[in-house]
Amino acid sequence: MISEKEIISYILNNSQKIKINSNEIKKNDVFLALKGTKFHGNKFIDSSFKNGAKYCITEKIPKSKKNINKILIVNNIDNFLKIISATKRKLFKGKVIGITGSAGKTTLKETLYFFLKKKFKTSVSIKSYNNILGVTISILNMDLSSKFAIFELGTNNFGEIRNLVKLVKPSQVFITNIQSTHLENFKTKEKISKEKSDIFKFKYNPNAEILFLFNTNIYEKIIFKIAKIQRLKKIISFGSSSSQNFVKKIIKKNNFYEIELFINEKIVKINTKENAIHRLHNLLFVLAFFKENKININIIKNNYQKLKPVVGRGKIHNLKIKKVTLKLIDESYNANPETMKQSIEYFSSLETNNINKIIIIGNMNELGLNSLKYHYEVLKFIEKFTFYKVILCGEIFKSAIKKIANPKNKFIYKQNSKKLLYYVNNQIHNNAIIMIKCSNATEVNMFAKKLISKNSGRSKI
């Protein structure tokens, strides 16, 4: 049987080896056989070795004795991983970046990584690995020779950020925004502000030196006040005033936009096909980070047009359904009232050469007692604009429609992903551009995955 010492040495001296999905195993990876809600990972140990696993770690003695000499059995797999991750974090000498916020964490993480890796070896947490297990695995997968390591830190309950930040110990931290998310547990956005502030508090993260903070609403200003009394070297804020970093001007020039950004009291101009203000905020963050770390911003200017959206967060797909050509803007990964309204407004502003615009939206999860109110407000917001069709799915939207007496837009309600798919496949007879927006793990989210997998042609930015 493999010894703890041998497997710890292997993890510390290698990167991107830890996997929890046996289907993702490649040669010389380490498979973690975790206990899931439906199955124990032990069920997939044999398949992980078939796929090339070098070792497996589990708490439960496997029934099959095949490859038993490559399997490490521990009393508590979570504690075992935390101990190794603490050692690996201590060994890492590069700059560590922590990103939190109500929305946009993964997109900012991937945007920053896209540009940093052009010049520096950079480690990054994969997918949306932002809870205790995900962050622990991300630390274990770090390359110790990296110049930068980027981690996404998420929370849906009190005390989670402080636990994550104790593992990661970032010196530079980002808070993207404070919005209406996870209100089921937090109840108020003020409490979300205080939870997110733990990322830089000396008590939990004495390494914190620089805070990059979007500072426009009263809840973000709460964070700014908390930050002022902490031992931070610098607070770099973003918003709309001349004392902050902000998007100054968007100028349309033929088939692209010239974006003027105010960064560190200087104007920076970048050409892009993107004009969604809520996505340009990520550009602000990254430019400010490059400036602060004395990295040439031409890396961003020269490569911004090559940046591709993260799956489910604005990626555009060209679909062919029967003889109808559809362009799909996929925003199906997540949604809250603020991001829903931002996406709707942006979609309305798109120039489509008279091609019909269709919105398909689904439930926004974890909004607590005021969930119906938030969904109703989204429908009222949609009434400010004109769309060819507005298709809704989800029980909360079904209830919200009843509160609107004479809707300006014709709201079409579909009960589930199957009925949505049937409607789009059979009732849209003209070329159209569709935007899908919803929370993860909803019927609309499932519909988006099915629609794209069955009909997708070439995806594009």
PDB file of C-alpha atoms in Angstrom, residues 45-269:
ATOM      1  CA  ILE A  45     -11.743   3.785  -8.360  1.00  0.00           C
ATOM      2  CA  ASP A  46     -11.276   1.051 -10.973  1.00  0.00           C
ATOM      3  CA  SER A  47     -12.304   3.368 -13.826  1.00  0.00           C
ATOM      4  CA  SER A  48      -9.912   6.062 -12.555  1.00  0.00           C
ATOM      5  CA  PHE A  49      -6.994   3.622 -12.788  1.00  0.00           C
ATOM      6  CA  LYS A  50      -8.143   2.529 -16.249  1.00  0.00           C
ATOM      7  CA  ASN A  51      -7.983   6.196 -17.253  1.00  0.00           C
ATOM      8  CA  GLY A  52      -4.399   6.473 -16.019  1.00  0.00           C
ATOM      9  CA  ALA A  53      -4.537   7.432 -12.331  1.00  0.00           C
ATOM     10  CA  LYS A  54      -1.255   7.022 -10.471  1.00  0.00           C
ATOM     11  CA  TYR A  55      -2.806   7.037  -6.985  1.00  0.00           C
ATOM     12  CA  CYS A  56      -6.169   7.129  -5.244  1.00  0.00           C
ATOM     13  CA  ILE A  57      -7.057   8.571  -1.832  1.00  0.00           C
ATOM     14  CA  THR A  58     -10.156   7.398   0.050  1.00  0.00           C
ATOM     15  CA  GLU A  59     -11.604   7.039   3.558  1.00  0.00           C
ATOM     16  CA  LYS A  60     -13.303   3.735   2.835  1.00  0.00           C
ATOM     17  CA  ILE A  61     -11.592   0.419   2.162  1.00  0.00           C
ATOM     18  CA  PRO A  62     -12.520  -0.499  -1.418  1.00  0.00           C
ATOM     19  CA  LYS A  63     -14.215  -3.821  -2.128  1.00  0.00           C
ATOM     20  CA  SER A  64     -11.919  -4.518  -5.046  1.00  0.00           C
ATOM     21  CA  LYS A  65      -8.303  -5.229  -4.084  1.00  0.00           C
ATOM     22  CA  LYS A  66      -7.154  -4.410  -7.585  1.00  0.00           C
ATOM     23  CA  ASN A  67      -4.507  -1.619  -7.509  1.00  0.00           C
ATOM     24  CA  ILE A  68      -4.649  -1.700  -3.682  1.00  0.00           C
ATOM     25  CA  ASN A  69      -0.921  -0.891  -3.552  1.00  0.00           C
ATOM     26  CA  LYS A  70      -1.708   2.473  -5.202  1.00  0.00           C
ATOM     27  CA  ILE A  71      -4.556   3.395  -2.838  1.00  0.00           C
ATOM     28  CA  LEU A  72      -4.092   5.464   0.328  1.00  0.00           C
ATOM     29  CA  ILE A  73      -6.791   5.017   2.991  1.00  0.00           C
ATOM     30  CA  VAL A  74      -7.074   7.912   5.470  1.00  0.00           C
ATOM     31  CA  ASN A  75      -9.337   8.534   8.468  1.00  0.00           C
ATOM     32  CA  ASN A  76     -10.585  11.946   7.296  1.00  0.00           C
ATOM     33  CA  ILE A  77      -9.932  12.943   3.708  1.00  0.00           C
ATOM     34  CA  ASP A  78     -10.890  16.618   4.249  1.00  0.00           C
ATOM     35  CA  ASN A  79      -8.399  17.054   7.094  1.00  0.00           C
ATOM     36  CA  PHE A  80      -5.713  15.173   5.181  1.00  0.00           C
ATOM     37  CA  LEU A  81      -6.105  17.488   2.169  1.00  0.00           C
ATOM     38  CA  LYS A  82      -6.152  20.636   4.331  1.00  0.00           C
ATOM     39  CA  ILE A  83      -2.862  19.665   5.980  1.00  0.00           C
ATOM     40  CA  ILE A  84      -1.159  19.142   2.607  1.00  0.00           C
ATOM     41  CA  SER A  85      -2.697  22.329   1.165  1.00  0.00           C
ATOM     42  CA  ALA A  86      -1.395  24.361   4.127  1.00  0.00           C
ATOM     43  CA  THR A  87       2.096  23.012   3.440  1.00  0.00           C
ATOM     44  CA  LYS A  88       1.863  23.760  -0.281  1.00  0.00           C
ATOM     45  CA  ARG A  89       0.587  27.282   0.354  1.00  0.00           C
ATOM     46  CA  LYS A  90       3.524  27.877   2.716  1.00  0.00           C
ATOM     47  CA  LEU A  91       5.953  26.712   0.029  1.00  0.00           C
ATOM     48  CA  PHE A  92       4.467  29.019  -2.635  1.00  0.00           C
ATOM     49  CA  LYS A  93       6.547  32.201  -3.062  1.00  0.00           C
ATOM     50  CA  GLY A  94       4.595  33.933  -5.820  1.00  0.00           C
ATOM     51  CA  LYS A  95       1.842  36.551  -5.491  1.00  0.00           C
ATOM     52  CA  VAL A  96      -1.535  35.209  -4.399  1.00  0.00           C
ATOM     53  CA  ILE A  97      -4.767  36.854  -5.573  1.00  0.00           C
ATOM     54  CA  GLY A  98      -8.183  36.277  -4.007  1.00  0.00           C
ATOM     55  CA  ILE A  99     -11.440  37.200  -5.773  1.00  0.00           C
ATOM     56  CA  THR A 100     -14.871  37.408  -4.162  1.00  0.00           C
ATOM     57  CA  GLY A 101     -18.104  39.328  -4.729  1.00  0.00           C
ATOM     58  CA  SER A 102     -21.764  38.673  -5.407  1.00  0.00           C
ATOM     59  CA  ALA A 103     -21.386  38.218  -9.166  1.00  0.00           C
ATOM     60  CA  GLY A 104     -18.660  38.122 -11.787  1.00  0.00           C
ATOM     61  CA  LYS A 105     -16.046  36.233  -9.758  1.00  0.00           C
ATOM     62  CA  THR A 106     -15.358  33.490 -12.287  1.00  0.00           C
ATOM     63  CA  THR A 107     -15.365  35.879 -15.248  1.00  0.00           C
ATOM     64  CA  LEU A 108     -12.893  38.223 -13.540  1.00  0.00           C
ATOM     65  CA  LYS A 109     -10.714  35.268 -12.505  1.00  0.00           C
ATOM     66  CA  GLU A 110     -10.603  33.933 -16.070  1.00  0.00           C
ATOM     67  CA  THR A 111     -10.043  37.421 -17.540  1.00  0.00           C
ATOM     68  CA  LEU A 112      -7.112  38.139 -15.223  1.00  0.00           C
ATOM     69  CA  TYR A 113      -5.656  34.685 -15.893  1.00  0.00           C
ATOM     70  CA  PHE A 114      -6.007  35.125 -19.669  1.00  0.00           C
ATOM     71  CA  PHE A 115      -3.777  38.202 -19.647  1.00  0.00           C
ATOM     72  CA  LEU A 116      -1.306  37.228 -16.916  1.00  0.00           C
ATOM     73  CA  LYS A 117      -0.454  33.907 -18.563  1.00  0.00           C
ATOM     74  CA  LYS A 118       0.659  35.794 -21.692  1.00  0.00           C
ATOM     75  CA  LYS A 119       3.812  36.784 -19.795  1.00  0.00           C
ATOM     76  CA  PHE A 120       3.948  34.867 -16.497  1.00  0.00           C
ATOM     77  CA  LYS A 121       3.486  31.306 -15.344  1.00  0.00           C
ATOM     78  CA  THR A 122       0.142  31.544 -13.522  1.00  0.00           C
ATOM     79  CA  SER A 123      -1.880  29.040 -11.515  1.00  0.00           C
ATOM     80  CA  VAL A 124      -5.656  29.415 -11.351  1.00  0.00           C
ATOM     81  CA  SER A 125      -8.563  27.631  -9.684  1.00  0.00           C
ATOM     82  CA  ILE A 126     -10.583  25.726 -12.267  1.00  0.00           C
ATOM     83  CA  LYS A 127     -14.281  26.167 -13.088  1.00  0.00           C
ATOM     84  CA  SER A 128     -16.109  27.704 -10.116  1.00  0.00           C
ATOM     85  CA  TYR A 129     -14.123  25.862  -7.438  1.00  0.00           C
ATOM     86  CA  ASN A 130     -14.837  28.439  -4.748  1.00  0.00           C
ATOM     87  CA  ASN A 131     -15.931  26.481  -1.652  1.00  0.00           C
ATOM     88  CA  ILE A 132     -13.727  24.811   0.978  1.00  0.00           C
ATOM     89  CA  LEU A 133     -13.198  21.625  -1.020  1.00  0.00           C
ATOM     90  CA  GLY A 134     -12.744  23.458  -4.329  1.00  0.00           C
ATOM     91  CA  VAL A 135     -10.251  25.951  -2.909  1.00  0.00           C
ATOM     92  CA  THR A 136      -8.315  23.193  -1.123  1.00  0.00           C
ATOM     93  CA  ILE A 137      -8.018  21.242  -4.385  1.00  0.00           C
ATOM     94  CA  SER A 138      -6.998  24.426  -6.224  1.00  0.00           C
ATOM     95  CA  ILE A 139      -4.145  24.996  -3.760  1.00  0.00           C
ATOM     96  CA  LEU A 140      -3.006  21.374  -4.145  1.00  0.00           C
ATOM     97  CA  ASN A 141      -3.042  21.826  -7.935  1.00  0.00           C
ATOM     98  CA  MET A 142      -0.850  24.943  -7.836  1.00  0.00           C
ATOM     99  CA  ASP A 143       2.437  24.984  -9.695  1.00  0.00           C
ATOM    100  CA  LEU A 144       4.995  26.153  -7.110  1.00  0.00           C
ATOM    101  CA  SER A 145       7.065  27.795  -9.844  1.00  0.00           C
ATOM    102  CA  SER A 146       4.196  30.156 -10.800  1.00  0.00           C
ATOM    103  CA  LYS A 147       4.636  33.905 -10.474  1.00  0.00           C
ATOM    104  CA  PHE A 148       0.919  34.373  -9.694  1.00  0.00           C
ATOM    105  CA  ALA A 149      -1.852  32.179  -8.268  1.00  0.00           C
ATOM    106  CA  ILE A 150      -5.502  33.239  -8.614  1.00  0.00           C
ATOM    107  CA  PHE A 151      -8.280  31.901  -6.389  1.00  0.00           C
ATOM    108  CA  GLU A 152     -12.038  32.437  -6.419  1.00  0.00           C
ATOM    109  CA  LEU A 153     -13.646  32.583  -2.968  1.00  0.00           C
ATOM    110  CA  GLY A 154     -17.407  32.078  -2.675  1.00  0.00           C
ATOM    111  CA  THR A 155     -19.872  32.110   0.184  1.00  0.00           C
ATOM    112  CA  ASN A 156     -23.550  31.456   0.744  1.00  0.00           C
ATOM    113  CA  ASN A 157     -23.464  31.555   4.533  1.00  0.00           C
ATOM    114  CA  PHE A 158     -21.784  33.335   7.417  1.00  0.00           C
ATOM    115  CA  GLY A 159     -18.131  32.587   8.211  1.00  0.00           C
ATOM    116  CA  GLU A 160     -17.224  30.925   4.928  1.00  0.00           C
ATOM    117  CA  ILE A 161     -14.981  33.689   3.561  1.00  0.00           C
ATOM    118  CA  ARG A 162     -12.844  33.783   6.708  1.00  0.00           C
ATOM    119  CA  ASN A 163     -12.331  30.011   6.500  1.00  0.00           C
ATOM    120  CA  LEU A 164     -11.343  30.226   2.834  1.00  0.00           C
ATOM    121  CA  VAL A 165      -9.032  33.181   3.272  1.00  0.00           C
ATOM    122  CA  LYS A 166      -7.168  31.398   6.067  1.00  0.00           C
ATOM    123  CA  LEU A 167      -6.297  28.714   3.498  1.00  0.00           C
ATOM    124  CA  VAL A 168      -5.423  31.005   0.588  1.00  0.00           C
ATOM    125  CA  LYS A 169      -3.839  33.993   2.414  1.00  0.00           C
ATOM    126  CA  PRO A 170      -3.992  36.352  -0.606  1.00  0.00           C
ATOM    127  CA  SER A 171      -1.990  39.587  -0.584  1.00  0.00           C
ATOM    128  CA  GLN A 172      -4.112  41.255  -3.288  1.00  0.00           C
ATOM    129  CA  VAL A 173      -7.885  40.889  -3.106  1.00  0.00           C
ATOM    130  CA  PHE A 174     -10.811  41.834  -5.351  1.00  0.00           C
ATOM    131  CA  ILE A 175     -14.434  42.411  -4.369  1.00  0.00           C
ATOM    132  CA  THR A 176     -16.383  42.630  -7.620  1.00  0.00           C
ATOM    133  CA  ASN A 177     -19.698  43.958  -6.241  1.00  0.00           C
ATOM    134  CA  ILE A 178     -22.410  43.492  -3.628  1.00  0.00           C
ATOM    135  CA  GLN A 179     -25.759  42.408  -5.074  1.00  0.00           C
ATOM    136  CA  SER A 180     -28.902  40.472  -4.168  1.00  0.00           C
ATOM    137  CA  THR A 181     -27.501  36.945  -3.857  1.00  0.00           C
ATOM    138  CA  HIS A 182     -27.843  34.240  -1.189  1.00  0.00           C
ATOM    139  CA  LEU A 183     -30.404  36.345   0.681  1.00  0.00           C
ATOM    140  CA  GLU A 184     -32.033  33.135   1.854  1.00  0.00           C
ATOM    141  CA  ASN A 185     -29.220  32.861   4.405  1.00  0.00           C
ATOM    142  CA  PHE A 186     -27.822  36.396   4.674  1.00  0.00           C
ATOM    143  CA  LYS A 187     -31.232  38.164   4.740  1.00  0.00           C
ATOM    144  CA  THR A 188     -29.719  41.599   3.918  1.00  0.00           C
ATOM    145  CA  LYS A 189     -27.060  42.975   1.569  1.00  0.00           C
ATOM    146  CA  GLU A 190     -25.446  44.737   4.525  1.00  0.00           C
ATOM    147  CA  LYS A 191     -24.674  41.322   6.024  1.00  0.00           C
ATOM    148  CA  ILE A 192     -23.263  40.200   2.672  1.00  0.00           C
ATOM    149  CA  SER A 193     -20.949  43.245   2.755  1.00  0.00           C
ATOM    150  CA  LYS A 194     -19.640  42.288   6.165  1.00  0.00           C
ATOM    151  CA  GLU A 195     -19.131  38.657   5.127  1.00  0.00           C
ATOM    152  CA  LYS A 196     -17.186  39.654   1.998  1.00  0.00           C
ATOM    153  CA  SER A 197     -15.035  42.059   4.046  1.00  0.00           C
ATOM    154  CA  ASP A 198     -13.451  39.097   5.821  1.00  0.00           C
ATOM    155  CA  ILE A 199     -11.273  38.608   2.742  1.00  0.00           C
ATOM    156  CA  PHE A 200      -9.034  41.499   3.800  1.00  0.00           C
ATOM    157  CA  LYS A 201      -9.505  41.727   7.569  1.00  0.00           C
ATOM    158  CA  PHE A 202      -6.197  41.436   9.405  1.00  0.00           C
ATOM    159  CA  LYS A 203      -7.757  39.049  11.913  1.00  0.00           C
ATOM    160  CA  TYR A 204      -8.323  36.419   9.207  1.00  0.00           C
ATOM    161  CA  ASN A 205      -5.859  37.446   6.493  1.00  0.00           C
ATOM    162  CA  PRO A 206      -2.778  39.293   7.801  1.00  0.00           C
ATOM    163  CA  ASN A 207      -1.260  38.954   4.298  1.00  0.00           C
ATOM    164  CA  ALA A 208      -3.765  41.367   2.715  1.00  0.00           C
ATOM    165  CA  GLU A 209      -2.077  44.465   1.298  1.00  0.00           C
ATOM    166  CA  ILE A 210      -4.144  45.763  -1.626  1.00  0.00           C
ATOM    167  CA  LEU A 211      -7.926  45.834  -2.072  1.00  0.00           C
ATOM    168  CA  PHE A 212      -9.533  46.319  -5.503  1.00  0.00           C
ATOM    169  CA  LEU A 213     -13.133  47.300  -4.760  1.00  0.00           C
ATOM    170  CA  PHE A 214     -16.103  48.231  -6.904  1.00  0.00           C
ATOM    171  CA  ASN A 215     -17.543  51.064  -4.855  1.00  0.00           C
ATOM    172  CA  THR A 216     -20.837  52.421  -6.186  1.00  0.00           C
ATOM    173  CA  ASN A 217     -23.730  51.334  -3.978  1.00  0.00           C
ATOM    174  CA  ILE A 218     -24.233  51.795  -0.240  1.00  0.00           C
ATOM    175  CA  TYR A 219     -23.311  48.183   0.488  1.00  0.00           C
ATOM    176  CA  GLU A 220     -19.991  48.468  -1.337  1.00  0.00           C
ATOM    177  CA  LYS A 221     -19.366  51.708   0.545  1.00  0.00           C
ATOM    178  CA  ILE A 222     -19.785  49.754   3.802  1.00  0.00           C
ATOM    179  CA  ILE A 223     -16.857  47.601   2.689  1.00  0.00           C
ATOM    180  CA  PHE A 224     -14.836  50.718   1.837  1.00  0.00           C
ATOM    181  CA  LYS A 225     -15.362  52.054   5.371  1.00  0.00           C
ATOM    182  CA  ILE A 226     -14.360  48.725   6.919  1.00  0.00           C
ATOM    183  CA  ALA A 227     -11.259  48.617   4.701  1.00  0.00           C
ATOM    184  CA  LYS A 228     -10.171  52.104   5.792  1.00  0.00           C
ATOM    185  CA  ILE A 229      -9.635  50.905   9.374  1.00  0.00           C
ATOM    186  CA  GLN A 230      -7.698  47.770   8.371  1.00  0.00           C
ATOM    187  CA  ARG A 231      -3.942  47.480   7.852  1.00  0.00           C
ATOM    188  CA  LEU A 232      -4.062  47.690   4.071  1.00  0.00           C
ATOM    189  CA  LYS A 233      -1.347  49.438   2.085  1.00  0.00           C
ATOM    190  CA  LYS A 234      -3.754  50.565  -0.627  1.00  0.00           C
ATOM    191  CA  ILE A 235      -7.447  50.600  -1.561  1.00  0.00           C
ATOM    192  CA  ILE A 236      -8.118  50.938  -5.294  1.00  0.00           C
ATOM    193  CA  SER A 237     -11.771  51.739  -5.921  1.00  0.00           C
ATOM    194  CA  PHE A 238     -13.924  51.660  -9.053  1.00  0.00           C
ATOM    195  CA  GLY A 239     -17.097  53.526  -9.880  1.00  0.00           C
ATOM    196  CA  SER A 240     -18.094  56.597 -11.856  1.00  0.00           C
ATOM    197  CA  SER A 241     -16.385  59.575 -10.216  1.00  0.00           C
ATOM    198  CA  SER A 242     -13.074  61.230 -11.096  1.00  0.00           C
ATOM    199  CA  SER A 243     -11.595  60.038  -7.799  1.00  0.00           C
ATOM    200  CA  GLN A 244     -12.039  56.436  -8.922  1.00  0.00           C
ATOM    201  CA  ASN A 245     -11.214  54.196 -11.866  1.00  0.00           C
ATOM    202  CA  PHE A 246     -14.161  54.156 -14.276  1.00  0.00           C
ATOM    203  CA  VAL A 247     -15.357  53.731 -17.862  1.00  0.00           C
ATOM    204  CA  LYS A 248     -15.290  57.301 -19.153  1.00  0.00           C
ATOM    205  CA  LYS A 249     -16.586  56.978 -22.684  1.00  0.00           C
ATOM    206  CA  ILE A 250     -17.763  54.383 -25.219  1.00  0.00           C
ATOM    207  CA  ILE A 251     -17.390  55.563 -28.823  1.00  0.00           C
ATOM    208  CA  LYS A 252     -18.833  53.510 -31.704  1.00  0.00           C
ATOM    209  CA  LYS A 253     -16.479  53.341 -34.685  1.00  0.00           C
ATOM    210  CA  ASN A 254     -17.697  51.235 -37.617  1.00  0.00           C
ATOM    211  CA  ASN A 255     -17.729  47.617 -36.394  1.00  0.00           C
ATOM    212  CA  PHE A 256     -16.008  48.150 -33.064  1.00  0.00           C
ATOM    213  CA  TYR A 257     -16.038  50.360 -29.979  1.00  0.00           C
ATOM    214  CA  GLU A 258     -13.279  52.593 -28.673  1.00  0.00           C
ATOM    215  CA  ILE A 259     -13.419  52.410 -24.900  1.00  0.00           C
ATOM    216  CA  GLU A 260     -11.915  55.217 -22.833  1.00  0.00           C
ATOM    217  CA  LEU A 261     -11.070  54.144 -19.307  1.00  0.00           C
ATOM    218  CA  PHE A 262      -9.848  56.351 -16.484  1.00  0.00           C
ATOM    219  CA  ILE A 263      -7.116  54.371 -14.664  1.00  0.00           C
ATOM    220  CA  ASN A 264      -4.758  55.840 -12.064  1.00  0.00           C
ATOM    221  CA  GLU A 265      -5.674  59.363 -13.213  1.00  0.00           C
ATOM    222  CA  LYS A 266      -4.791  58.587 -16.840  1.00  0.00           C
ATOM    223  CA  ILE A 267      -6.888  57.787 -19.904  1.00  0.00           C
ATOM    224  CA  VAL A 268      -6.402  54.335 -21.432  1.00  0.00           C
ATOM    225  CA  LYS A 269      -7.990  53.574 -24.817  1.00  0.00           C
TER     226      LYS A 269
END
